[in-house]
PDB file of C-alpha atoms and ligand atoms in Angstrom:
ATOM      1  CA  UNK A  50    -227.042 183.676-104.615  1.00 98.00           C
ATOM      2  CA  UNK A  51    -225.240 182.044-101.347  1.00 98.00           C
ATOM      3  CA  UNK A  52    -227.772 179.810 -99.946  1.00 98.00           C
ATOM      4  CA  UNK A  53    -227.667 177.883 -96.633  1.00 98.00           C
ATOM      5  CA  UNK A  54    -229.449 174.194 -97.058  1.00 98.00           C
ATOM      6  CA  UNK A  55    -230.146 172.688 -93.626  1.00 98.00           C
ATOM      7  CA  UNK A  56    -230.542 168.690 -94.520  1.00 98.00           C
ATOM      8  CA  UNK A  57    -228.664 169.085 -97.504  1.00 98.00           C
ATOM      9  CA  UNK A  58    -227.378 165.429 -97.767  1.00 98.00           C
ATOM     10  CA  UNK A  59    -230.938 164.538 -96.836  1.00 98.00           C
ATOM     11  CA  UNK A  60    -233.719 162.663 -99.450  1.00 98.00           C
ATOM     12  CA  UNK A  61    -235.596 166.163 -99.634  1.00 98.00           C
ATOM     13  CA  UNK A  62    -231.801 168.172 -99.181  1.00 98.00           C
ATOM     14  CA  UNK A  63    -230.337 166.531-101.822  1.00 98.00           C
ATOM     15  CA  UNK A  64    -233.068 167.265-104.872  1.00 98.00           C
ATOM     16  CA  UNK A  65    -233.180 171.135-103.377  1.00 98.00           C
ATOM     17  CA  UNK A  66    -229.271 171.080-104.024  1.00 98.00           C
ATOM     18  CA  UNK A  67    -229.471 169.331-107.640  1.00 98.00           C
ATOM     19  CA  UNK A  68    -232.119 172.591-108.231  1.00 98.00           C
ATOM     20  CA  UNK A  69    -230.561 175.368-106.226  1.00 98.00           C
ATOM     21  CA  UNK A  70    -226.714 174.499-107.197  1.00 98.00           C
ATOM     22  CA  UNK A  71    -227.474 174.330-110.874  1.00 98.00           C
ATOM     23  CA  UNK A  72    -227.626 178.431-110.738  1.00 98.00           C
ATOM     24  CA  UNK A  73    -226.729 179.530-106.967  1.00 98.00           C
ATOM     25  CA  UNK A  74    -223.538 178.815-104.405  1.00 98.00           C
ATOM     26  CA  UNK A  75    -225.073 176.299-101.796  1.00 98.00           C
ATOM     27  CA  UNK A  76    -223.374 175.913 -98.657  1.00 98.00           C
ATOM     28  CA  UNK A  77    -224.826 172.311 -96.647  1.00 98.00           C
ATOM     29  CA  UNK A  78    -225.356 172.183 -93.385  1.00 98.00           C
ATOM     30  CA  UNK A  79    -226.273 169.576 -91.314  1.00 97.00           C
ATOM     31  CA  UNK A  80    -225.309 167.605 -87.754  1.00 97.00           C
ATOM     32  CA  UNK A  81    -222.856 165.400 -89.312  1.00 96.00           C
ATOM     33  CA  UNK A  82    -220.610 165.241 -92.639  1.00 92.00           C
ATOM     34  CA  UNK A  83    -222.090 169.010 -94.069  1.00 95.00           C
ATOM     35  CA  UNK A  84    -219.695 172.237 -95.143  1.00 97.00           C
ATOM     36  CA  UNK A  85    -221.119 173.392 -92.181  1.00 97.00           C
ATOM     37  CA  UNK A  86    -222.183 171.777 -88.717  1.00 98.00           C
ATOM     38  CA  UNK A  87    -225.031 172.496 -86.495  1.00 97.00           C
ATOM     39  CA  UNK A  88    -228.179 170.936 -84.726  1.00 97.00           C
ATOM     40  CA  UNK A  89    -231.194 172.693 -85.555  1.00 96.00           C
ATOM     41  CA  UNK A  90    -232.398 171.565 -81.862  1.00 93.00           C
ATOM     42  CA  UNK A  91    -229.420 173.660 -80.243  1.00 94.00           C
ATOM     43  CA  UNK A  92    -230.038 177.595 -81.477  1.00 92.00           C
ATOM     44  CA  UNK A  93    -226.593 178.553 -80.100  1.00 95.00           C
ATOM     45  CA  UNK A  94    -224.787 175.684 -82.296  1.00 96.00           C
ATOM     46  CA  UNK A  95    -226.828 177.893 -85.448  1.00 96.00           C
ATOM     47  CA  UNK A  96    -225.651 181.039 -84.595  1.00 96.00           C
ATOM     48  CA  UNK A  97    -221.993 179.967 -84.009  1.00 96.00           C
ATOM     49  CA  UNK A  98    -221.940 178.006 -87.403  1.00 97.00           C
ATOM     50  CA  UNK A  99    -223.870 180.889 -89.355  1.00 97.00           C
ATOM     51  CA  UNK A 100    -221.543 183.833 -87.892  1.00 96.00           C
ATOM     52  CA  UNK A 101    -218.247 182.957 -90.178  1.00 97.00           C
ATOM     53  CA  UNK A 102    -220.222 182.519 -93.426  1.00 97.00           C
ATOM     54  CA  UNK A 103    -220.806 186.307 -93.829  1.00 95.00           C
ATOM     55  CA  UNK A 104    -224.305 187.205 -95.532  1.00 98.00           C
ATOM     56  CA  UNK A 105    -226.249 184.889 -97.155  1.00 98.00           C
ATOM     57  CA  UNK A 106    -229.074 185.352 -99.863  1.00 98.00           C
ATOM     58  CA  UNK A 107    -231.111 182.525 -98.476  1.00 99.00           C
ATOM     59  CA  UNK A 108    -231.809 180.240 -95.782  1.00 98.00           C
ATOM     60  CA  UNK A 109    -233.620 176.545 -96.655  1.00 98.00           C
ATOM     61  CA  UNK A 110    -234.343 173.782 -94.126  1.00 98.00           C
ATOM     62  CA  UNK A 111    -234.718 170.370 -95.862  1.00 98.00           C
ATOM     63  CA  UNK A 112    -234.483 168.878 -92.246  1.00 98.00           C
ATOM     64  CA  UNK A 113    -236.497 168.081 -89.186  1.00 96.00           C
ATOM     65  CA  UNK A 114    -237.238 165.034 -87.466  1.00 97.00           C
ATOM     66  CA  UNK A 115    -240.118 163.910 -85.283  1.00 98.00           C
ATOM     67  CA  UNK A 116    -241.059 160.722 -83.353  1.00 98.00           C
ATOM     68  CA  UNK A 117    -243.152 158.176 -85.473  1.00 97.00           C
ATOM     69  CA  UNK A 118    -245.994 155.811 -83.236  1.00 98.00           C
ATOM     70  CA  UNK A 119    -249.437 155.583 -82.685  1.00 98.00           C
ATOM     71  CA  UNK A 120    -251.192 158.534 -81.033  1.00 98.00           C
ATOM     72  CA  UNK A 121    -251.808 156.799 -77.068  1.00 98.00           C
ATOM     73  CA  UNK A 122    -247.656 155.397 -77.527  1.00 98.00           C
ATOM     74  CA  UNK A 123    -246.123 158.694 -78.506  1.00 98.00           C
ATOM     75  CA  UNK A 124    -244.296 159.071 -75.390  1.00 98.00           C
ATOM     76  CA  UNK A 125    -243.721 162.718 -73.892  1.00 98.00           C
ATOM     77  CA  UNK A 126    -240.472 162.255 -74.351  1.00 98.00           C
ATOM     78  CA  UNK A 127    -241.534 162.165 -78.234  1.00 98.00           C
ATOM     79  CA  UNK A 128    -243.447 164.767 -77.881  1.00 98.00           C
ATOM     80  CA  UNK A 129    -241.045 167.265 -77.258  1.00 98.00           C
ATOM     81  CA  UNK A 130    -238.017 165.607 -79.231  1.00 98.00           C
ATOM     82  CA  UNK A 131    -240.752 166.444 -82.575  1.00 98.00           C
ATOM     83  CA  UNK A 132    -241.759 169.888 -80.958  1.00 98.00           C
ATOM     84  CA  UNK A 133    -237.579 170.741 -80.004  1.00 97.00           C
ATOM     85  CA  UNK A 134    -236.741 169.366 -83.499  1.00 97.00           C
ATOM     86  CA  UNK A 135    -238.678 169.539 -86.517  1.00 98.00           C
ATOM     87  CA  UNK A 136    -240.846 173.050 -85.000  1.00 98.00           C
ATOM     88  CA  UNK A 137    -238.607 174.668 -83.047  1.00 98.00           C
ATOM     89  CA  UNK A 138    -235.661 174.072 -84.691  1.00 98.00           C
ATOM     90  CA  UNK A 139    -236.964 175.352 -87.815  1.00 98.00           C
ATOM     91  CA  UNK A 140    -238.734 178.382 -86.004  1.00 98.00           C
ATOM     92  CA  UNK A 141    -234.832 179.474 -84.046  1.00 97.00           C
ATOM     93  CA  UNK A 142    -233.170 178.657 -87.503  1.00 98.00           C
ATOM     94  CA  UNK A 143    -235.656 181.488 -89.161  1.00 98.00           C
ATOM     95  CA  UNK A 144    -235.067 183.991 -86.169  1.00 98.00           C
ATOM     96  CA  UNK A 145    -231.756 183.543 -86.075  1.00 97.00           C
ATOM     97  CA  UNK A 146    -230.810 183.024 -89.566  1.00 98.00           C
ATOM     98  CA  UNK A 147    -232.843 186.277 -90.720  1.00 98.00           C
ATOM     99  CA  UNK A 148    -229.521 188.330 -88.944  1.00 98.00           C
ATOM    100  CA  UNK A 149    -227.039 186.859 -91.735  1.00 98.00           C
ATOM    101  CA  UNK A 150    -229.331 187.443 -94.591  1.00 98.00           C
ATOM    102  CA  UNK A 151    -229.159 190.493 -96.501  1.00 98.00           C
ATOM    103  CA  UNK A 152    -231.875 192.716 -96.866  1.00 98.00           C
ATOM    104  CA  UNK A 153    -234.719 190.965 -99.110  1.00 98.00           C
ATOM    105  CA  UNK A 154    -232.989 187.654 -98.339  1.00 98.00           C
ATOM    106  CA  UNK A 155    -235.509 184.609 -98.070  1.00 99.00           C
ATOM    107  CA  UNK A 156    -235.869 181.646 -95.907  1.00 99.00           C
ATOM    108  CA  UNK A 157    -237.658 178.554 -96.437  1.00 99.00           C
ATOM    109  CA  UNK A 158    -238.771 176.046 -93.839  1.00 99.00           C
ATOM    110  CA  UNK A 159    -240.474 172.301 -94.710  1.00 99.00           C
ATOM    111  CA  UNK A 160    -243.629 171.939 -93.369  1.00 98.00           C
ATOM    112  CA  UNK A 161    -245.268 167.778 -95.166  1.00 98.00           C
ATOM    113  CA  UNK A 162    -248.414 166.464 -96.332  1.00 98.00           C
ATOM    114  CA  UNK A 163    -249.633 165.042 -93.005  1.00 98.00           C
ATOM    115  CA  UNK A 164    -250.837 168.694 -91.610  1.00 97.00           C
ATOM    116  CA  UNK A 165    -253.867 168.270 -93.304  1.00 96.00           C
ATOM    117  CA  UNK A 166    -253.486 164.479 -94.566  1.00 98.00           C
ATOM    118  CA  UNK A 167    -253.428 162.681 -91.199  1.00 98.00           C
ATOM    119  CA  UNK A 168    -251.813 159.045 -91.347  1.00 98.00           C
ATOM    120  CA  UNK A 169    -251.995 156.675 -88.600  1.00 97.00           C
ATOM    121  CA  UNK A 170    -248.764 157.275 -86.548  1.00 97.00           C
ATOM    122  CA  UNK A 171    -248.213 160.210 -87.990  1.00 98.00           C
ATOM    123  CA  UNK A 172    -249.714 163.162 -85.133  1.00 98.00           C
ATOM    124  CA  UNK A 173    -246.335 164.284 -84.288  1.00 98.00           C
ATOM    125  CA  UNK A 174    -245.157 165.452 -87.543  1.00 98.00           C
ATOM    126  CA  UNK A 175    -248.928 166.140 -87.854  1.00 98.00           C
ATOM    127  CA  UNK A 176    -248.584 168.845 -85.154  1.00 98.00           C
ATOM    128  CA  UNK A 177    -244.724 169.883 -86.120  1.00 98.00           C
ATOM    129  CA  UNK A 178    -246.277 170.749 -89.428  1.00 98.00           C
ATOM    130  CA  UNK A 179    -249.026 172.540 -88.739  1.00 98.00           C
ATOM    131  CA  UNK A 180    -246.682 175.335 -86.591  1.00 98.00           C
ATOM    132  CA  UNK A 181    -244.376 175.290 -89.209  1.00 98.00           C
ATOM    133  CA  UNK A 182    -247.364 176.763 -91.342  1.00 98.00           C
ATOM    134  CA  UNK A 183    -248.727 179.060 -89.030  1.00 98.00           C
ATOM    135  CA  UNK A 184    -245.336 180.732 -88.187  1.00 99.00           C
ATOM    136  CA  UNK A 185    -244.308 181.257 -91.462  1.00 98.00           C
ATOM    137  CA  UNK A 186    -247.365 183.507 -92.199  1.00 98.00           C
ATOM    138  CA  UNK A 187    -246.937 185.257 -89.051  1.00 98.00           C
ATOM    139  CA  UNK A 188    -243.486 185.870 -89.305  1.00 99.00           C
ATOM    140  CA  UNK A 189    -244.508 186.917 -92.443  1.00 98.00           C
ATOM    141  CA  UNK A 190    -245.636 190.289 -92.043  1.00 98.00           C
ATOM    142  CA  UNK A 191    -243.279 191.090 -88.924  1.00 98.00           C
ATOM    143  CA  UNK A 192    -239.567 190.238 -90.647  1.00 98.00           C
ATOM    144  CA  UNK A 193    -237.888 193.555 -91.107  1.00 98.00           C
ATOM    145  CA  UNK A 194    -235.945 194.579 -94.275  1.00 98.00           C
ATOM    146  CA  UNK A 195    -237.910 192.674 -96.637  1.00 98.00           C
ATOM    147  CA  UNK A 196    -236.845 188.894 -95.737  1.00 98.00           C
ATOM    148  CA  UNK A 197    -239.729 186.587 -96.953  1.00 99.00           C
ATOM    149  CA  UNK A 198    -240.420 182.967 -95.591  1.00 99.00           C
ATOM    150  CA  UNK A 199    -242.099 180.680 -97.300  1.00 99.00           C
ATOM    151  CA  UNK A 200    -242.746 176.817 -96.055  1.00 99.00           C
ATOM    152  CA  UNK A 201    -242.793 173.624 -98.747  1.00 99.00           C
ATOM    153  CA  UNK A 202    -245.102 171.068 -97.828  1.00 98.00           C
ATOM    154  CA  UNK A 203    -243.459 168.017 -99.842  1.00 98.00           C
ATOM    155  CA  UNK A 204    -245.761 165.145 -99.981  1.00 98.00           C
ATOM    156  CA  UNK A 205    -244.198 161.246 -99.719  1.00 98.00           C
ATOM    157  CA  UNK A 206    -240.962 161.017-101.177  1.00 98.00           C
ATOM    158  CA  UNK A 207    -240.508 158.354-104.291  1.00 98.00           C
ATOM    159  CA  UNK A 208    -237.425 158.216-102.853  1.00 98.00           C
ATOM    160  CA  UNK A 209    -238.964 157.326 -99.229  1.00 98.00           C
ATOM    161  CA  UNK A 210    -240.762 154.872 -99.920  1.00 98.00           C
ATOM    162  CA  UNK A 211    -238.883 151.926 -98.631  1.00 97.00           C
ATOM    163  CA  UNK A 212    -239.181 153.484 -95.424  1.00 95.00           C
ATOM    164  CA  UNK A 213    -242.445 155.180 -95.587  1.00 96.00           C
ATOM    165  CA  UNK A 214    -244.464 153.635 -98.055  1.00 96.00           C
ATOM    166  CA  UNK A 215    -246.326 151.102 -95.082  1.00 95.00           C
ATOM    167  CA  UNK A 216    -247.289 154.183 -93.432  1.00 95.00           C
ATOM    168  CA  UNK A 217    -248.535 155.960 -97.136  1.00 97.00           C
ATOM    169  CA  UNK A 218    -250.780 153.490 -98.956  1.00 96.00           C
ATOM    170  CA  UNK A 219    -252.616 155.239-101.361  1.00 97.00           C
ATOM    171  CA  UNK A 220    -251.079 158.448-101.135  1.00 98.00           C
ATOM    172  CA  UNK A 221    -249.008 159.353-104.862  1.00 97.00           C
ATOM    173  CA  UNK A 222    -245.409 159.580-104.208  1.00 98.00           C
ATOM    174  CA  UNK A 223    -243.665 162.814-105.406  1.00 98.00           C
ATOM    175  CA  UNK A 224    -240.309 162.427-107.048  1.00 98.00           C
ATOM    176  CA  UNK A 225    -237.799 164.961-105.464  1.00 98.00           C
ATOM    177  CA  UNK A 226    -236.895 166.900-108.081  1.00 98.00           C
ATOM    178  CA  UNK A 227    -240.147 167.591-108.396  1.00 98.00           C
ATOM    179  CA  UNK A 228    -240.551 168.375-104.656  1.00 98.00           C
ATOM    180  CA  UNK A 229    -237.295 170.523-105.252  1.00 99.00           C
ATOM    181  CA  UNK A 230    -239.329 173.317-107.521  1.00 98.00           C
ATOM    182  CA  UNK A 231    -241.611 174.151-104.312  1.00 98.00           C
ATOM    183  CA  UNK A 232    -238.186 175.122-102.828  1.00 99.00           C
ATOM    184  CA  UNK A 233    -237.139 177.019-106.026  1.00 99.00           C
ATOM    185  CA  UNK A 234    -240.264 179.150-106.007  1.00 98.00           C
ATOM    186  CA  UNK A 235    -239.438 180.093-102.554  1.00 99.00           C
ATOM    187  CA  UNK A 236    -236.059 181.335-102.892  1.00 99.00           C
ATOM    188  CA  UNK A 237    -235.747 182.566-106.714  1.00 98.00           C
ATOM    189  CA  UNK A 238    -239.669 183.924-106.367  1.00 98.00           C
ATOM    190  CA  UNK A 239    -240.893 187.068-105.028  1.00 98.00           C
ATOM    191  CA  UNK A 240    -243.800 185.481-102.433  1.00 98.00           C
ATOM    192  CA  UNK A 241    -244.040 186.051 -98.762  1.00 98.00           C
ATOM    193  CA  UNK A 242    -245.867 183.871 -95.711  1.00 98.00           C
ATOM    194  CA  UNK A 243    -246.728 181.375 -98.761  1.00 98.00           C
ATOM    195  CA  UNK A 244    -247.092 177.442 -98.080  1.00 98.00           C
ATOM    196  CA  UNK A 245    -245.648 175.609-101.593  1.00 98.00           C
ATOM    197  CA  UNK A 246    -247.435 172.195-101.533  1.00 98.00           C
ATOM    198  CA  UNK A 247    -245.806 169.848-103.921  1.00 98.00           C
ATOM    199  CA  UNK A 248    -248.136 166.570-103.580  1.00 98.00           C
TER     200      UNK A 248
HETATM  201  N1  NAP B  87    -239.054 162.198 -97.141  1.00 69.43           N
HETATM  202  C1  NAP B  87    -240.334 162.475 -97.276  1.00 69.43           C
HETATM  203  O1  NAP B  87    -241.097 161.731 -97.908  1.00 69.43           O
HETATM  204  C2  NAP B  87    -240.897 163.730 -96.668  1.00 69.43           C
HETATM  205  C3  NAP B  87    -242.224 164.081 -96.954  1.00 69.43           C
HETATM  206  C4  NAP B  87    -242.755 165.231 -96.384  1.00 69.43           C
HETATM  207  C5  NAP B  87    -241.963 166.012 -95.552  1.00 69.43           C
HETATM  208  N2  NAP B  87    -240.681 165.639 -95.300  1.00 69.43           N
HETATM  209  C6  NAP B  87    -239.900 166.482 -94.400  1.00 69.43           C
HETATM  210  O2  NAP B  87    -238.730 166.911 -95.071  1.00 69.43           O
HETATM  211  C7  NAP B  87    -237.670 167.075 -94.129  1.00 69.43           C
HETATM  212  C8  NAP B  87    -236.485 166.254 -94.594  1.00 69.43           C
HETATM  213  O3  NAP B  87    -236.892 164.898 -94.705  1.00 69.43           O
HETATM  214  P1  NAP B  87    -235.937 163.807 -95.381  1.00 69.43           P
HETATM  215  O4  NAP B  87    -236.790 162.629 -95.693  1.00 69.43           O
HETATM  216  O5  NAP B  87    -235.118 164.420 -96.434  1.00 69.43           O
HETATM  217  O6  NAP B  87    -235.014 163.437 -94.131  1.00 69.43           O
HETATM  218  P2  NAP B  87    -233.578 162.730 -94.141  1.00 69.43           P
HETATM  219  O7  NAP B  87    -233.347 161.990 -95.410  1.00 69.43           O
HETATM  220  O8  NAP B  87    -233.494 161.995 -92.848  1.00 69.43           O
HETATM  221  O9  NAP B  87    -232.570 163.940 -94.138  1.00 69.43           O
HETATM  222  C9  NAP B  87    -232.571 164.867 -93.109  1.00 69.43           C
HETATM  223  C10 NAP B  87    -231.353 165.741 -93.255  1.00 69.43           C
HETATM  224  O10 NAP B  87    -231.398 166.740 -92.253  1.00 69.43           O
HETATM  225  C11 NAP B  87    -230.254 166.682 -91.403  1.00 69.43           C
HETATM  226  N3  NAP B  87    -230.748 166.877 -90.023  1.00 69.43           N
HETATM  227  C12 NAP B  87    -231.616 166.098 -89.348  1.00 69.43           C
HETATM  228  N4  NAP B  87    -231.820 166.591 -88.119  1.00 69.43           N
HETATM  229  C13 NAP B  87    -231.061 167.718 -88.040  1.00 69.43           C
HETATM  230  C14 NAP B  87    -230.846 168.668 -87.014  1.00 69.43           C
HETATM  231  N5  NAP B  87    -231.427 168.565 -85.803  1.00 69.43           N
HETATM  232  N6  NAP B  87    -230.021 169.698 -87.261  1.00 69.43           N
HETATM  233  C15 NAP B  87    -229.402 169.821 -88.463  1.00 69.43           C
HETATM  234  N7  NAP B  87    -229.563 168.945 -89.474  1.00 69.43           N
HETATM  235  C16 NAP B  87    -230.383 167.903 -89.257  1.00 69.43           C
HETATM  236  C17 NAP B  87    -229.655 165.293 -91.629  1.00 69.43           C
HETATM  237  O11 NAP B  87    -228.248 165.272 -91.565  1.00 69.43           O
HETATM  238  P3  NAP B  87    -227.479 164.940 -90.189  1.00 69.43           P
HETATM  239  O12 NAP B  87    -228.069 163.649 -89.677  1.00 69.43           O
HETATM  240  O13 NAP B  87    -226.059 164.875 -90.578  1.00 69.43           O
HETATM  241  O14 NAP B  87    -227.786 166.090 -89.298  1.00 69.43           O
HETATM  242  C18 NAP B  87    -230.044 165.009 -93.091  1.00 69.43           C
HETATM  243  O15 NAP B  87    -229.096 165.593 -93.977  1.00 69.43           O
HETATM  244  C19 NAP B  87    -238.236 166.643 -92.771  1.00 69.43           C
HETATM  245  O16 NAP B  87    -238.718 167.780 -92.099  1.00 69.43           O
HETATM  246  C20 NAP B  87    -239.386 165.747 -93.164  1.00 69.43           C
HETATM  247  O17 NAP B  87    -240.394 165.699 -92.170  1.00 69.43           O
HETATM  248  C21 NAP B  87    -240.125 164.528 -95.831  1.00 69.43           C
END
């Protein structure tokens, strides 16, 4: 298969391309440094970097970011950099995207633990999650030409932890090759409108 990864030199990007690439062409995208560039937050930058690749098998998005404070700090302006980014740019990368797939193509978005496992500074990726999870089973059952979406819901990263680990106590990191398989089922499985938690 020719698969688009979205994040691929990311923590979560780069265990989907150790899995994917083992059997399956994988072209990386991303903002900066990627095969191919474009800003999930700017729909027409997708279209114009997805237009020369010719069809594709499948779509993932490893990426997504979101503002990180406590619920009275997040700012507006944080607000809707986590709704433009991590939600919205997922949800334009599916609609457009599904043109350059061929028919029964698949497309995976990243949805995270924290939709149902709040942590304290966590509500904006809270949020950006939970639409992530309720548009991929409605665009479930209204894709044409068989395209499936599925979402992975990775919980912490080991590999995060530095970072994130303050903000995770108690929580059981996930290595990201494990994390990786959720991504796997999605594109080499047959499911539709499924959410893959790997926690
Ligand atoms: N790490 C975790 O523990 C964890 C747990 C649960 C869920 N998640 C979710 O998994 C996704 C990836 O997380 P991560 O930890 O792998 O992040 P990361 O290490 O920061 O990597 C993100 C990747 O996405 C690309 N990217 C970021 N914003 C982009 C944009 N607007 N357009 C195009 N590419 C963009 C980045 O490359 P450029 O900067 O070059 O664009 C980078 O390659 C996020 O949605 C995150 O919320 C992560």
């Amino acid at each position: 298969m020719k698969i688009l990864v979205v994040g691929a030199h990311g923590t979560v990007g780069r265990g989907v391309v150790a899995e994917l690439g083992q059997r399956h062409e994988v072209i990386a995208a991303g903002r900066n440094g990627a095969d191919v560039t474009l800003d999930l937050a700017d729909p027409s930058s997708v279209r114009s970097a997805l237009a020369p690749l010719g069809q594709l098998d499948a779509i993932v998005s490893a990426a997504g970011q979101v503002g990180w404070a406590p619920l009275l700090d997040l700012t507006p302006e944080q607000w809707a950099f986590s709704v433009a980014n991590k939600l919205m740019g997922q949800v334009h990368l599916a609609l457009v995207g599904q043109q350059f797939l061929r028919d029964g193509g698949s497309i995976t978005l990243t949805s995270g633990v924290l939709v149902d496992q709040p942590v304290p500074c966590g509500a904006a990726a809270s949020l950006a999650n939970g639409g992530i999870e309720a548009f991929v089973r409605a665009a479930a059952i209204e894709l044409p030409r068989g395209i499936r979406i599925n979402a992975v819901s990775p919980g912490v990263l080991q590999e995060s932890m530095g970072d994130l680990g303050p903000f995770f106590r108690g929580f059981e990191p996930v290595p990201a090759a494990r994390v990786a398989l959720g991504y796997s089922r999605s594109v080499e499985g047959a499911e539709t409108g499924k959410v893959y938690a790997v926690q």
